[in-house]
Amino acid sequence: MLSNSKLGFGLMRLPKDESGNIDLQTVSKMVDKFIDSGFTYFDTAYIYEGSEEITRKALVNRYDRNLFTLANKLPGWLLNKQEDVERIFNESLERCGVDYFDYYLIHSVEESNYDIYQKYNCFEFVTEMKKQGKVKHMGFSFHGSSNLLKRVLKDHPEVEFVQLQINYLDWEDGLIESRTNYEIAREHNKPIIVMEPVKGGTLASFPKEVEKMFKDYNPDKSIASWALRYVASLDGIMTILSGMSNEEQIDDNINTFKNLVLLNNEEKEIIEKVKYELNAYPIINCTSCRYCIDGCPKSILIPDLFKAYNGELTYGKSPIYKDYYDEHVKDGHGKASDCIECGTCQDVCPQHLSIIEYLKDVSKVFDK
Ligand code: SF4
Ligand code: SF4
């Protein structure tokens, strides 16, 4: 079941055109580069806005079905009755324009939704889809605690792979538990798909003095390539998903994976030093997945406001960040101070962020 190469194309953060729609022309070019370079794994999801349709147009309609593998996911937080499971699955097949998914995942399993997946027999449903040939391999993506991961793997030994958030910054993080979850998956002999290897872009650019630590060692390698090689150097990794947003990123990732060189000990030590330096910048660890936006009664563009805040915190005060903030609190989108503390966003945040508290910090900086 291993794909040809470890790099997977995450179709979550796709480029947009001036009108705010996903840019089909650019995505098609990115798909062409990816496939021409010998890569095959594409990852979409029912909840990635516009992603399934663009997958159909840029990939499925343009390439022979045998030339690529496609992963999709079932979102538990949209299930309100039993029939929703089959409805969503069929909608995904239709939107993507395919008869089957190579990989189908129960999406973002965590403490707040595992009971829903159990209540609606979602694992059993995917097993049935496998029998019918509509799914080739089943797995789940995971954002919960290590105790829950053990429980899910015990309850469902039928899953063939797990998708985990792994990157060097989260490796020892007490909430994400990358290392512990990785070890549990290995103990259960489950191949691992890595998500967020670059932590939503957080590990792609740093303040100059931190970047210098990487550049002094190897001036030709991008900052993101260190994060990708970190996870590629772990045993048992089946695929590493990178949510690519432009041609430059795809070129860089292809370059990293076509000539993949595992980390040597000296490089591992440099990463440890970089981690230490990064801890001096207490930024909000938002990965821009945007799961929190739809349910917000004030339409607050939470990840965009966090991005402005993180920029100011990391690179210092600048009108750029205030302008960026202002751009994202108009046309009906609330300011940070408009939050009514309903908690809907926090219930779905896979990073377990205290969004309400963070918005208060953001508000102090920008809502003067
Ligand atoms: S807690 Fe605030 S930001 Fe979160 S969904 Fe409610 S109003 Fe929106
Ligand atoms: S706040 Fe959480 S849910 Fe919202 S975009 Fe960031 S990581 Fe995703």
GROMACS .gro file of C-alpha atoms and ligand atoms in nm:
model
  384
    1MET     CA    1   0.000   0.000   0.000
    2LEU     CA    2   0.300   0.232   0.003
    3SER     CA    3   0.290   0.503  -0.259
    4ASN     CA    4   0.592   0.559  -0.486
    5SER     CA    5   0.729   0.846  -0.284
    6LYS     CA    6   0.675   0.987   0.059
    7LEU     CA    7   0.558   1.333  -0.043
    8GLY     CA    8   0.180   1.381  -0.044
    9PHE     CA    9  -0.001   1.684  -0.184
   10GLY     CA   10  -0.231   1.827   0.086
   11LEU     CA   11  -0.517   2.005  -0.092
   12MET     CA   12  -0.619   2.222   0.202
   13ARG     CA   13  -0.439   2.553   0.156
   14LEU     CA   14  -0.468   2.603  -0.218
   15PRO     CA   15  -0.385   2.929  -0.397
   16LYS     CA   16  -0.669   3.173  -0.459
   17ASP     CA   17  -0.725   3.423  -0.738
   18GLU     CA   18  -0.811   3.790  -0.695
   19SER     CA   19  -1.180   3.715  -0.644
   20GLY     CA   20  -1.101   3.478  -0.361
   21ASN     CA   21  -1.177   3.157  -0.553
   22ILE     CA   22  -0.930   2.869  -0.572
   23ASP     CA   23  -0.709   2.935  -0.871
   24LEU     CA   24  -0.770   2.637  -1.102
   25GLN     CA   25  -0.497   2.730  -1.346
   26THR     CA   26  -0.227   2.748  -1.080
   27VAL     CA   27  -0.349   2.432  -0.904
   28SER     CA   28  -0.346   2.246  -1.238
   29LYS     CA   29   0.015   2.354  -1.296
   30MET     CA   30   0.106   2.237  -0.945
   31VAL     CA   31  -0.064   1.901  -1.004
   32ASP     CA   32   0.127   1.862  -1.332
   33LYS     CA   33   0.461   1.930  -1.164
   34PHE     CA   34   0.380   1.688  -0.883
   35ILE     CA   35   0.282   1.403  -1.113
   36ASP     CA   36   0.559   1.470  -1.365
   37SER     CA   37   0.808   1.435  -1.079
   38GLY     CA   38   0.680   1.086  -0.995
   39PHE     CA   39   0.458   1.165  -0.696
   40THR     CA   40   0.109   1.019  -0.667
   41TYR     CA   41  -0.059   1.088  -0.331
   42PHE     CA   42  -0.330   1.358  -0.309
   43ASP     CA   43  -0.521   1.440   0.009
   44THR     CA   44  -0.852   1.624   0.019
   45ALA     CA   45  -1.144   1.632   0.265
   46TYR     CA   46  -1.517   1.699   0.264
   47ILE     CA   47  -1.465   2.003   0.483
   48TYR     CA   48  -1.181   2.166   0.286
   49GLU     CA   49  -1.381   2.438   0.118
   50GLY     CA   50  -1.377   2.396  -0.261
   51SER     CA   51  -1.102   2.135  -0.243
   52GLU     CA   52  -1.298   1.835  -0.370
   53GLU     CA   53  -1.428   2.023  -0.674
   54ILE     CA   54  -1.085   2.155  -0.762
   55THR     CA   55  -0.944   1.803  -0.718
   56ARG     CA   56  -1.192   1.684  -0.978
   57LYS     CA   57  -1.108   1.963  -1.221
   58ALA     CA   58  -0.731   1.982  -1.177
   59LEU     CA   59  -0.657   1.614  -1.121
   60VAL     CA   60  -0.935   1.361  -1.181
   61ASN     CA   61  -1.060   1.506  -1.511
   62ARG     CA   62  -0.707   1.543  -1.645
   63TYR     CA   63  -0.529   1.224  -1.543
   64ASP     CA   64  -0.585   0.852  -1.576
   65ARG     CA   65  -0.723   0.716  -1.248
   66ASN     CA   66  -0.432   0.471  -1.221
   67LEU     CA   67  -0.175   0.752  -1.217
   68PHE     CA   68  -0.269   0.891  -0.877
   69THR     CA   69  -0.404   0.789  -0.538
   70LEU     CA   70  -0.667   0.998  -0.364
   71ALA     CA   71  -0.742   1.028   0.007
   72ASN     CA   72  -1.061   1.176   0.153
   73LYS     CA   73  -1.212   1.204   0.502
   74LEU     CA   74  -1.540   1.176   0.691
   75PRO     CA   75  -1.606   1.470   0.929
   76GLY     CA   76  -1.770   1.349   1.250
   77TRP     CA   77  -1.869   1.697   1.361
   78LEU     CA   78  -2.112   1.724   1.067
   79LEU     CA   79  -2.295   1.404   1.156
   80ASN     CA   80  -2.639   1.460   1.309
   81LYS     CA   81  -2.808   1.136   1.209
   82GLN     CA   82  -2.709   0.793   1.077
   83GLU     CA   83  -2.797   0.874   0.714
   84ASP     CA   84  -2.543   1.161   0.713
   85VAL     CA   85  -2.255   0.912   0.701
   86GLU     CA   86  -2.350   0.762   0.367
   87ARG     CA   87  -2.471   1.095   0.231
   88ILE     CA   88  -2.141   1.268   0.298
   89PHE     CA   89  -1.940   0.976   0.159
   90ASN     CA   90  -2.145   0.975  -0.163
   91GLU     CA   91  -2.122   1.353  -0.195
   92SER     CA   92  -1.745   1.327  -0.166
   93LEU     CA   93  -1.729   1.064  -0.441
   94GLU     CA   94  -1.945   1.283  -0.663
   95ARG     CA   95  -1.764   1.610  -0.596
   96CYS     CA   96  -1.429   1.442  -0.664
   97GLY     CA   97  -1.566   1.263  -0.971
   98VAL     CA   98  -1.433   0.921  -0.869
   99ASP     CA   99  -1.581   0.573  -0.807
  100TYR     CA  100  -1.354   0.495  -0.515
  101PHE     CA  101  -1.103   0.648  -0.275
  102ASP     CA  102  -0.763   0.487  -0.237
  103TYR     CA  103  -0.750   0.604   0.123
  104TYR     CA  104  -1.049   0.700   0.334
  105LEU     CA  105  -1.006   0.839   0.681
  106ILE     CA  106  -1.223   0.905   0.979
  107HIS     CA  107  -1.134   1.271   1.014
  108SER     CA  108  -0.959   1.432   1.309
  109VAL     CA  109  -1.050   1.180   1.580
  110GLU     CA  110  -1.025   1.336   1.924
  111GLU     CA  111  -1.194   1.322   2.264
  112SER     CA  112  -1.479   1.553   2.160
  113ASN     CA  113  -1.590   1.347   1.860
  114TYR     CA  114  -1.489   0.983   1.910
  115ASP     CA  115  -1.828   0.896   2.063
  116ILE     CA  116  -2.000   1.037   1.755
  117TYR     CA  117  -1.792   0.817   1.527
  118GLN     CA  118  -1.878   0.520   1.746
  119LYS     CA  119  -2.248   0.612   1.771
  120TYR     CA  120  -2.286   0.625   1.394
  121ASN     CA  121  -2.071   0.314   1.333
  122CYS     CA  122  -1.836   0.507   1.106
  123PHE     CA  123  -1.551   0.256   1.117
  124GLU     CA  124  -1.797  -0.022   1.028
  125PHE     CA  125  -1.932   0.192   0.744
  126VAL     CA  126  -1.585   0.238   0.594
  127THR     CA  127  -1.520  -0.136   0.629
  128GLU     CA  128  -1.839  -0.197   0.431
  129MET     CA  129  -1.725   0.054   0.166
  130LYS     CA  130  -1.402  -0.144   0.141
  131LYS     CA  131  -1.599  -0.461   0.076
  132GLN     CA  132  -1.789  -0.279  -0.198
  133GLY     CA  133  -1.464  -0.156  -0.356
  134LYS     CA  134  -1.539   0.209  -0.291
  135VAL     CA  135  -1.248   0.240  -0.047
  136LYS     CA  136  -0.912   0.066  -0.088
  137HIS     CA  137  -0.756   0.140   0.250
  138MET     CA  138  -0.907   0.273   0.572
  139GLY     CA  139  -0.750   0.479   0.845
  140PHE     CA  140  -0.808   0.779   1.067
  141SER     CA  141  -0.646   1.113   1.128
  142PHE     CA  142  -0.588   1.194   1.491
  143HIS     CA  143  -0.573   1.501   1.715
  144GLY     CA  144  -0.644   1.351   2.056
  145SER     CA  145  -0.442   1.232   2.354
  146SER     CA  146  -0.216   0.929   2.356
  147ASN     CA  147  -0.463   0.749   2.584
  148LEU     CA  148  -0.738   0.794   2.328
  149LEU     CA  149  -0.509   0.675   2.048
  150LYS     CA  150  -0.447   0.351   2.240
  151ARG     CA  151  -0.822   0.310   2.287
  152VAL     CA  152  -0.907   0.369   1.920
  153LEU     CA  153  -0.642   0.124   1.801
  154LYS     CA  154  -0.773  -0.136   2.048
  155ASP     CA  155  -1.137  -0.077   1.948
  156HIS     CA  156  -1.054  -0.080   1.577
  157PRO     CA  157  -0.768  -0.313   1.487
  158GLU     CA  158  -0.910  -0.314   1.133
  159VAL     CA  159  -0.762   0.029   1.051
  160GLU     CA  160  -0.464   0.000   0.818
  161PHE     CA  161  -0.286   0.328   0.885
  162VAL     CA  162  -0.300   0.636   1.106
  163GLN     CA  163  -0.244   1.001   1.023
  164LEU     CA  164  -0.064   1.194   1.296
  165GLN     CA  165   0.052   1.551   1.351
  166ILE     CA  166   0.431   1.523   1.367
  167ASN     CA  167   0.694   1.794   1.343
  168TYR     CA  168   1.001   1.886   1.542
  169LEU     CA  169   0.829   2.159   1.741
  170ASP     CA  170   0.541   1.933   1.852
  171TRP     CA  171   0.758   1.625   1.909
  172GLU     CA  172   0.762   1.667   2.289
  173ASP     CA  173   0.459   1.899   2.314
  174GLY     CA  174   0.235   1.795   2.603
  175LEU     CA  175  -0.089   1.862   2.415
  176ILE     CA  176  -0.004   1.735   2.068
  177GLU     CA  177   0.208   1.442   2.193
  178SER     CA  178   0.372   1.378   1.857
  179ARG     CA  179   0.641   1.148   1.992
  180THR     CA  180   0.414   0.940   2.215
  181ASN     CA  181   0.150   0.901   1.946
  182TYR     CA  182   0.417   0.809   1.692
  183GLU     CA  183   0.550   0.540   1.926
  184ILE     CA  184   0.202   0.400   1.990
  185ALA     CA  185   0.134   0.373   1.617
  186ARG     CA  186   0.468   0.198   1.571
  187GLU     CA  187   0.391  -0.046   1.853
  188HIS     CA  188   0.068  -0.133   1.671
  189ASN     CA  189   0.257  -0.174   1.342
  190LYS     CA  190   0.047   0.090   1.169
  191PRO     CA  191   0.206   0.281   0.881
  192ILE     CA  192   0.199   0.653   0.957
  193ILE     CA  193   0.091   0.942   0.740
  194VAL     CA  194   0.235   1.267   0.873
  195MET     CA  195   0.026   1.583   0.872
  196GLU     CA  196   0.143   1.931   0.963
  197PRO     CA  197   0.516   1.851   0.918
  198VAL     CA  198   0.575   2.225   0.872
  199LYS     CA  199   0.310   2.313   1.132
  200GLY     CA  200   0.086   2.507   0.895
  201GLY     CA  201   0.383   2.703   0.761
  202THR     CA  202   0.512   2.799   1.107
  203LEU     CA  203   0.834   2.605   1.041
  204ALA     CA  204   0.892   2.761   0.698
  205SER     CA  205   1.021   3.101   0.805
  206PHE     CA  206   1.172   3.241   1.122
  207PRO     CA  207   1.330   3.564   1.240
  208LYS     CA  208   1.664   3.620   1.066
  209GLU     CA  209   1.881   3.520   1.362
  210VAL     CA  210   1.705   3.183   1.389
  211GLU     CA  211   1.709   3.118   1.012
  212LYS     CA  212   2.082   3.189   1.020
  213MET     CA  213   2.135   2.873   1.226
  214PHE     CA  214   2.007   2.665   0.934
  215LYS     CA  215   2.156   2.882   0.660
  216ASP     CA  216   2.506   2.882   0.813
  217TYR     CA  217   2.506   2.504   0.787
  218ASN     CA  218   2.353   2.484   0.440
  219PRO     CA  219   2.273   2.808   0.256
  220ASP     CA  220   2.101   2.627  -0.032
  221LYS     CA  221   1.833   2.446   0.165
  222SER     CA  222   1.502   2.612   0.249
  223ILE     CA  223   1.388   2.643   0.610
  224ALA     CA  224   1.087   2.421   0.535
  225SER     CA  225   1.309   2.145   0.395
  226TRP     CA  226   1.459   2.091   0.741
  227ALA     CA  227   1.113   2.023   0.884
  228LEU     CA  228   1.028   1.782   0.603
  229ARG     CA  229   1.355   1.593   0.634
  230TYR     CA  230   1.302   1.570   1.010
  231VAL     CA  231   0.984   1.363   0.967
  232ALA     CA  232   1.120   1.178   0.663
  233SER     CA  233   1.406   1.056   0.882
  234LEU     CA  234   1.169   0.870   1.115
  235ASP     CA  235   1.103   0.499   1.063
  236GLY     CA  236   0.761   0.374   0.957
  237ILE     CA  237   0.647   0.685   0.771
  238MET     CA  238   0.429   0.604   0.472
  239THR     CA  239   0.350   0.954   0.345
  240ILE     CA  240   0.428   1.311   0.446
  241LEU     CA  241   0.155   1.559   0.359
  242SER     CA  242   0.248   1.910   0.268
  243GLY     CA  243  -0.033   2.161   0.218
  244MET     CA  244   0.119   2.342  -0.076
  245SER     CA  245  -0.011   2.689  -0.163
  246ASN     CA  246   0.201   2.802  -0.458
  247GLU     CA  247   0.441   2.684  -0.725
  248GLU     CA  248   0.746   2.788  -0.527
  249GLN     CA  249   0.648   2.558  -0.242
  250ILE     CA  250   0.585   2.266  -0.472
  251ASP     CA  251   0.921   2.317  -0.645
  252ASP     CA  252   1.099   2.328  -0.311
  253ASN     CA  253   0.920   2.019  -0.177
  254ILE     CA  254   0.983   1.823  -0.495
  255ASN     CA  255   1.348   1.916  -0.472
  256THR     CA  256   1.361   1.798  -0.110
  257PHE     CA  257   1.194   1.465  -0.176
  258LYS     CA  258   1.345   1.379  -0.514
  259ASN     CA  259   1.689   1.401  -0.363
  260LEU     CA  260   1.590   1.302  -0.012
  261VAL     CA  261   1.883   1.301   0.229
  262LEU     CA  262   1.807   1.193   0.584
  263LEU     CA  263   1.925   1.415   0.869
  264ASN     CA  264   2.272   1.350   1.006
  265ASN     CA  265   2.355   1.390   1.375
  266GLU     CA  266   2.495   1.739   1.332
  267GLU     CA  267   2.174   1.852   1.163
  268LYS     CA  268   1.964   1.696   1.438
  269GLU     CA  269   2.161   1.898   1.693
  270ILE     CA  270   2.100   2.218   1.495
  271ILE     CA  271   1.726   2.149   1.498
  272GLU     CA  272   1.737   2.108   1.876
  273LYS     CA  273   1.907   2.448   1.905
  274VAL     CA  274   1.651   2.606   1.673
  275LYS     CA  275   1.369   2.462   1.886
  276TYR     CA  276   1.525   2.623   2.190
  277GLU     CA  277   1.544   2.961   2.017
  278LEU     CA  278   1.188   2.937   1.889
  279ASN     CA  279   1.056   2.898   2.240
  280ALA     CA  280   1.157   3.261   2.298
  281TYR     CA  281   0.875   3.360   2.060
  282PRO     CA  282   0.548   3.274   2.237
  283ILE     CA  283   0.335   3.278   1.922
  284ILE     CA  284  -0.012   3.126   1.889
  285ASN     CA  285   0.034   2.778   1.746
  286CYS     CA  286  -0.249   2.803   1.494
  287THR     CA  287  -0.196   2.589   1.182
  288SER     CA  288  -0.455   2.781   0.973
  289CYS     CA  289  -0.667   2.471   0.918
  290ARG     CA  290  -0.973   2.704   0.934
  291TYR     CA  291  -1.197   2.441   1.099
  292CYS     CA  292  -1.305   2.706   1.351
  293ILE     CA  293  -1.447   2.962   1.112
  294ASP     CA  294  -1.778   2.819   0.992
  295GLY     CA  295  -1.937   2.789   1.335
  296CYS     CA  296  -1.843   3.134   1.464
  297PRO     CA  297  -2.158   3.344   1.516
  298LYS     CA  298  -1.951   3.661   1.471
  299SER     CA  299  -1.775   3.536   1.155
  300ILE     CA  300  -1.439   3.610   1.312
  301LEU     CA  301  -1.156   3.504   1.079
  302ILE     CA  302  -0.965   3.356   1.370
  303PRO     CA  303  -0.654   3.218   1.190
  304ASP     CA  304  -0.604   3.542   0.996
  305LEU     CA  305  -0.620   3.751   1.313
  306PHE     CA  306  -0.375   3.510   1.477
  307LYS     CA  307  -0.146   3.544   1.177
  308ALA     CA  308  -0.136   3.922   1.216
  309TYR     CA  309  -0.066   3.884   1.588
  310ASN     CA  310   0.208   3.624   1.537
  311GLY     CA  311   0.373   3.845   1.276
  312GLU     CA  312   0.390   4.140   1.512
  313LEU     CA  313   0.513   3.921   1.796
  314THR     CA  314   0.787   3.761   1.591
  315TYR     CA  315   0.907   4.041   1.366
  316GLY     CA  316   0.818   4.348   1.570
  317LYS     CA  317   0.559   4.624   1.536
  318SER     CA  318   0.483   4.720   1.178
  319PRO     CA  319   0.188   4.871   0.989
  320ILE     CA  320   0.191   4.557   0.773
  321TYR     CA  321   0.035   4.354   1.054
  322LYS     CA  322  -0.222   4.616   1.151
  323ASP     CA  323  -0.321   4.649   0.782
  324TYR     CA  324  -0.347   4.273   0.754
  325TYR     CA  325  -0.566   4.266   1.064
  326ASP     CA  326  -0.789   4.546   0.931
  327GLU     CA  327  -0.828   4.363   0.599
  328HIS     CA  328  -0.976   4.067   0.786
  329VAL     CA  329  -1.222   4.246   1.014
  330LYS     CA  330  -1.445   4.398   0.749
  331ASP     CA  331  -1.733   4.284   0.524
  332GLY     CA  332  -1.920   4.129   0.817
  333HIS     CA  333  -1.621   3.961   0.981
  334GLY     CA  334  -1.593   4.040   1.351
  335LYS     CA  335  -1.298   4.193   1.532
  336ALA     CA  336  -1.118   4.000   1.805
  337SER     CA  337  -1.311   4.204   2.062
  338ASP     CA  338  -1.645   4.093   1.909
  339CYS     CA  339  -1.598   3.740   2.044
  340ILE     CA  340  -1.892   3.644   2.266
  341GLU     CA  341  -1.702   3.352   2.420
  342CYS     CA  342  -1.949   3.086   2.302
  343GLY     CA  343  -1.666   2.833   2.271
  344THR     CA  344  -1.783   2.679   1.941
  345CYS     CA  345  -1.443   2.737   1.783
  346GLN     CA  346  -1.254   2.577   2.070
  347ASP     CA  347  -1.463   2.259   2.043
  348VAL     CA  348  -1.334   2.194   1.692
  349CYS     CA  349  -0.977   2.325   1.713
  350PRO     CA  350  -0.746   2.027   1.651
  351GLN     CA  351  -0.460   2.219   1.812
  352HIS     CA  352  -0.661   2.256   2.136
  353LEU     CA  353  -0.596   2.629   2.141
  354SER     CA  354  -0.754   2.856   2.402
  355ILE     CA  355  -0.893   3.070   2.124
  356ILE     CA  356  -1.108   3.289   2.350
  357GLU     CA  357  -0.809   3.389   2.563
  358TYR     CA  358  -0.585   3.440   2.262
  359LEU     CA  359  -0.842   3.667   2.100
  360LYS     CA  360  -0.824   3.888   2.408
  361ASP     CA  361  -0.446   3.919   2.352
  362VAL     CA  362  -0.503   3.994   1.984
  363SER     CA  363  -0.762   4.253   2.072
  364LYS     CA  364  -0.522   4.435   2.304
  365VAL     CA  365  -0.275   4.472   2.018
  366PHE     CA  366  -0.507   4.564   1.730
  367ASP     CA  367  -0.847   4.686   1.856
  368LYS     CA  368  -0.735   5.014   2.000
  369SF4     S1  369  -1.582   3.182   2.108
  369SF4    FE1  370  -1.567   3.377   1.999
  369SF4     S2  371  -1.439   3.333   1.823
  369SF4    FE2  372  -1.506   3.136   1.905
  369SF4     S3  373  -1.688   3.085   1.786
  369SF4    FE3  374  -1.759   3.192   1.970
  369SF4     S4  375  -1.769   3.410   1.911
  369SF4    FE4  376  -1.648   3.304   1.754
  370SF4     S1  377  -0.752   2.831   1.567
  370SF4    FE1  378  -0.745   2.605   1.565
  370SF4     S2  379  -0.917   2.546   1.434
  370SF4    FE2  380  -0.879   2.762   1.397
  370SF4     S3  381  -0.745   2.767   1.220
  370SF4    FE3  382  -0.615   2.772   1.402
  370SF4     S4  383  -0.563   2.561   1.443
  370SF4    FE4  384  -0.735   2.558   1.302
   0.00000   0.00000   0.00000
